[in-house]
Structure formats: C-alpha cells, structure tokens
PDB file of C-alpha atoms in Angstrom:
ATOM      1  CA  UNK A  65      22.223  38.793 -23.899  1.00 65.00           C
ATOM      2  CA  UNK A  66      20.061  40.419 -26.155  1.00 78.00           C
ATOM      3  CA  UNK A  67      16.257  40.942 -25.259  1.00 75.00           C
ATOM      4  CA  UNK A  68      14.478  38.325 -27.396  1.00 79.00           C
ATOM      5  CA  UNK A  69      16.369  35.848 -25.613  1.00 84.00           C
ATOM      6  CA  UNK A  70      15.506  37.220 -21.910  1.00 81.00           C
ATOM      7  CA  UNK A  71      11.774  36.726 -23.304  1.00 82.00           C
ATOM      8  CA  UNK A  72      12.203  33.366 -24.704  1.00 86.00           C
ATOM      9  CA  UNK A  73      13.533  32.330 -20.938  1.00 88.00           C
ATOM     10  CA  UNK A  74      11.304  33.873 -19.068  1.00 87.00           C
ATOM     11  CA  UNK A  75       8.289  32.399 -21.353  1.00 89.00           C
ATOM     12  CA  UNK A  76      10.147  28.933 -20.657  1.00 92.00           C
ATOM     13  CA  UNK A  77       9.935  29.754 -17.001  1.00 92.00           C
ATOM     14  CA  UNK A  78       6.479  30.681 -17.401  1.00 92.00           C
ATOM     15  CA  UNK A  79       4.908  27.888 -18.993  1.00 93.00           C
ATOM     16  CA  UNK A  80       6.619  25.414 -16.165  1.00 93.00           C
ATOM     17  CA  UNK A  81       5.010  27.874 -13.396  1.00 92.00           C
ATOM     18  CA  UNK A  82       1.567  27.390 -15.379  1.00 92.00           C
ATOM     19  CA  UNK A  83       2.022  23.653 -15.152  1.00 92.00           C
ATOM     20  CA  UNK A  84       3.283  23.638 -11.894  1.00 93.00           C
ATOM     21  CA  UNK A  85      -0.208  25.593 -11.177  1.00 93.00           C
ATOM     22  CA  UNK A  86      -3.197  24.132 -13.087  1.00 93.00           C
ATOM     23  CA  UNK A  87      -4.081  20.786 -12.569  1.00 93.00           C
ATOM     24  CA  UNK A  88      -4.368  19.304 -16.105  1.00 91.00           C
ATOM     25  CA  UNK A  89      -1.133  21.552 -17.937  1.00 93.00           C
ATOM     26  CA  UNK A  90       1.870  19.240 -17.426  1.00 93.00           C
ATOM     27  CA  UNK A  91       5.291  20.048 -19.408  1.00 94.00           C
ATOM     28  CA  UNK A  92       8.911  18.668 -19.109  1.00 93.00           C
ATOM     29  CA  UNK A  93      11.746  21.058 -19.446  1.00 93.00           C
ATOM     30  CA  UNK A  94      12.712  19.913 -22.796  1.00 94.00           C
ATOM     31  CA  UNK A  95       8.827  20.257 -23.832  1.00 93.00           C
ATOM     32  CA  UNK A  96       8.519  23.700 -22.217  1.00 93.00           C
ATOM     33  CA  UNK A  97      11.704  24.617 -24.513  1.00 93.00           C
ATOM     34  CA  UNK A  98       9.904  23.475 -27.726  1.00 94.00           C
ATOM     35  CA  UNK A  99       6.515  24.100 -26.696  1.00 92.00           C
ATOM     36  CA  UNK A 100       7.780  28.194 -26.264  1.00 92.00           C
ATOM     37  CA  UNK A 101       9.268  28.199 -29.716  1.00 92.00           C
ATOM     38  CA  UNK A 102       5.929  26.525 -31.666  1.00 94.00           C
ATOM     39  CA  UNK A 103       3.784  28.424 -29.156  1.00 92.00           C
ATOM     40  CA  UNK A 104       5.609  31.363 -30.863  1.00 90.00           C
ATOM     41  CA  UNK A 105       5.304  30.372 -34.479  1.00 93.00           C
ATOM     42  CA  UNK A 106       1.759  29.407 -33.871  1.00 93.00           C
ATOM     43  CA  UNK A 107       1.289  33.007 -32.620  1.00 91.00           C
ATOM     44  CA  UNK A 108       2.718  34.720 -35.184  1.00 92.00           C
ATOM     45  CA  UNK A 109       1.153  32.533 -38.018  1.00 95.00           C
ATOM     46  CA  UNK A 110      -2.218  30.901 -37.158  1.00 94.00           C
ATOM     47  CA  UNK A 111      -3.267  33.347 -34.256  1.00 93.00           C
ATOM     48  CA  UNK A 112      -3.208  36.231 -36.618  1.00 94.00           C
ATOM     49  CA  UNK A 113      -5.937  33.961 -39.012  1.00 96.00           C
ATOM     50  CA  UNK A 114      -8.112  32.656 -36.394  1.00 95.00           C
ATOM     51  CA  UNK A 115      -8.413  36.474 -35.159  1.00 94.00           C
ATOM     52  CA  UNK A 116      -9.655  37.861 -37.954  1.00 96.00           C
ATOM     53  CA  UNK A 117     -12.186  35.280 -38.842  1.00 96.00           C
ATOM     54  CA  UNK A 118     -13.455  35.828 -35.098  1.00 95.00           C
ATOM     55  CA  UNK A 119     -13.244  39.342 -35.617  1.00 95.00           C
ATOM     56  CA  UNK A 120     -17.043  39.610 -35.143  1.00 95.00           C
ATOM     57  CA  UNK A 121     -17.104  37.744 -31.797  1.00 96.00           C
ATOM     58  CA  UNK A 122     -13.794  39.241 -30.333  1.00 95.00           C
ATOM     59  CA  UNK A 123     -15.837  42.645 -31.175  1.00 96.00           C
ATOM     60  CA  UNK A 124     -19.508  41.383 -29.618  1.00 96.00           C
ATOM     61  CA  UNK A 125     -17.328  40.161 -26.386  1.00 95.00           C
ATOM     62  CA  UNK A 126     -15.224  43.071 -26.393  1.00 95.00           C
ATOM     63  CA  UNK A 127     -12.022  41.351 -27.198  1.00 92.00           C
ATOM     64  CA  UNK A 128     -12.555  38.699 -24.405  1.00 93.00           C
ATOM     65  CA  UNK A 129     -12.670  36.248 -27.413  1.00 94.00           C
ATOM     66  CA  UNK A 130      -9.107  36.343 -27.575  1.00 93.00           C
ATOM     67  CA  UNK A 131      -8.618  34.686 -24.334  1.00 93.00           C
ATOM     68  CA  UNK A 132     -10.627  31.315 -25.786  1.00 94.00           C
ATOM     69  CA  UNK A 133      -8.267  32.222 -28.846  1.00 95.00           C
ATOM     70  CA  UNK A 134      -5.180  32.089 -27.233  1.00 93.00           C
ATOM     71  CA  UNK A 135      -6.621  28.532 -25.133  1.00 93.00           C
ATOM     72  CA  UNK A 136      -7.129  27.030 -28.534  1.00 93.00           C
ATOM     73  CA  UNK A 137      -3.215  27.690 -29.596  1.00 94.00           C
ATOM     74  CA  UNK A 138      -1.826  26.527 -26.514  1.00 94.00           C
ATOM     75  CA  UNK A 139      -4.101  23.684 -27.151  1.00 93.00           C
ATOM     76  CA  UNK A 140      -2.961  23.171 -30.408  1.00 93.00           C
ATOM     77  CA  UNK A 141       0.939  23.265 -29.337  1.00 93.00           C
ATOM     78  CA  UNK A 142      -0.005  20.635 -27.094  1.00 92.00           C
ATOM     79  CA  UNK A 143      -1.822  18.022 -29.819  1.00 92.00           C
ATOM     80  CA  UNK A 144       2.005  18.447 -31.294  1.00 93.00           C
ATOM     81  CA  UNK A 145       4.527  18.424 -29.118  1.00 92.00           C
ATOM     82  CA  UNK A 146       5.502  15.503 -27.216  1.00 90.00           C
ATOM     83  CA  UNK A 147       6.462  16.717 -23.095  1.00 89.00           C
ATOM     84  CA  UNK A 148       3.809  19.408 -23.384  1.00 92.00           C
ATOM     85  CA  UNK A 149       0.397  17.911 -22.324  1.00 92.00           C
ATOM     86  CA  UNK A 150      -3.129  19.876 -21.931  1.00 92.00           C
ATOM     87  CA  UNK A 151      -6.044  17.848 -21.099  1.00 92.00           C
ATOM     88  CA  UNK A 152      -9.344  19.586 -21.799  1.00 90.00           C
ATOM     89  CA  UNK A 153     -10.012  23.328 -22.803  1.00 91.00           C
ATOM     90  CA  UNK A 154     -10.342  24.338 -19.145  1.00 93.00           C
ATOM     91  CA  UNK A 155      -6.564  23.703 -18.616  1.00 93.00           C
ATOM     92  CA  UNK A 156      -5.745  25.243 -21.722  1.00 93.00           C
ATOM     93  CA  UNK A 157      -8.015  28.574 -21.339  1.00 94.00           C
ATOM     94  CA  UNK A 158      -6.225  28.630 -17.602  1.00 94.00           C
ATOM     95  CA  UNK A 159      -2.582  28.193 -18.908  1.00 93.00           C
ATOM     96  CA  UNK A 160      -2.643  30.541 -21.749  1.00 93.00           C
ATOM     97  CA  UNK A 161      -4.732  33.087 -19.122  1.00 93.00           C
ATOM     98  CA  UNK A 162      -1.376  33.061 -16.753  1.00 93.00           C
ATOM     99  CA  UNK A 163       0.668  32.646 -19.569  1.00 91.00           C
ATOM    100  CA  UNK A 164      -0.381  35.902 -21.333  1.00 89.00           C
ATOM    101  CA  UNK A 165      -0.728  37.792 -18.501  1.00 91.00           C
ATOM    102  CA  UNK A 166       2.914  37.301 -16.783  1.00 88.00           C
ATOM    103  CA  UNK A 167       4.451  37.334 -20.732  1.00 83.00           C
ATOM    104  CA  UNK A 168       2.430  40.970 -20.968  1.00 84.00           C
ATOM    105  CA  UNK A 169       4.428  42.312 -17.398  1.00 87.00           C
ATOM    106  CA  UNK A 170       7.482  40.939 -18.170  1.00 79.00           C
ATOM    107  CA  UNK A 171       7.582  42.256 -21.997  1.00 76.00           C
ATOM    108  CA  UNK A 172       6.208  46.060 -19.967  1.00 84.00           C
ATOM    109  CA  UNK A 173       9.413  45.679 -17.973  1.00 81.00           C
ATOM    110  CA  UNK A 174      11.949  44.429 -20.622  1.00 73.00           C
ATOM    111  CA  UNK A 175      12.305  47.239 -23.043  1.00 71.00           C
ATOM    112  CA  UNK A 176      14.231  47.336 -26.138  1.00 62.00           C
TER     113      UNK A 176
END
C-alpha cells in the first residue's frame, strides 16, 4: 500500500479519536472519510491564501497564528460536509490542535 494511503487512514483514524475526545467535534465514519479528503483540498488550496494574508500576525505571534488558521479550516470542512459537525471555534481550535499534532508524528514516522 503505498504511503499516501497509510496517511489518508491514519488521518481518518485521527479525526474519529479527536471526536471521540472533545466535547463539541462529532463525525460519523462516512463523514470522517470525506471530511479527510476536503480537509485535504482545503489545505492545499485555501490554507495556503489565508496564510499569507495573515502573514503579519502568524509573524507578531510567532507562527502560533496558524493554529487559529488551521481551527478555521476544520471549521470550514465542517459548515460543508454533512456527518462532520463542529460547534463553536473552541472545538474546532481543539480538533485541528490534536489533529495536526498526531498527523505531524505519524507523517515523522512514515517516510517515503
């Protein structure tokens, strides 16, 4: 199985632990699925946008920014997909928190 698709699982895994965990973040399997793949387009197409226009804060908080930046996209994926609930920017900032911190070990550990 080739590596992109160890990370896609694992991410799917992920965001059901995060829901499982913070009160607020609640995701079916079939939402987690979908939610991983928009949560991935939204990354690699609005993130990218919303970071540079920022780019003054993320500097003045020394990149801390991006943590409210990554809340807002997971909150975003959530307005759209249907299974894949966040309610409030507390559960959001929480979720993508765990979310980017167990994706950042696990993409360490899978190489290549």
């Amino acid at each position: 199985m080739s590596h992109w698709m160890v990370r896609w699982i694992i991410n799917v895994i992920v965001i059901i632990v995060a829901a499982y965990i913070i009160p607020g973040f609640d995701v079916t399997i079939i939402g987690a699925i979908v939610g991983s793949i928009l949560l991935g387009l939204v990354n690699a197409t609005i993130r990218p946008v919303i970071l540079l226009v920022t780019l003054p804060l993320n500097i003045m908080t020394l990149g801390l920014f991006t943590l409210v930046v990554n809340g807002l996209m997971l909150w975003l994926v959530s307005s759209i997909i249907k299974g894949f609930t966040v309610q409030g920017f507390g559960a959001a900032f929480l979720g993508a928190l765990l979310i980017t911190v167990i994706s950042s070990v696990i993409s360490f550990l899978v190489k290549d």
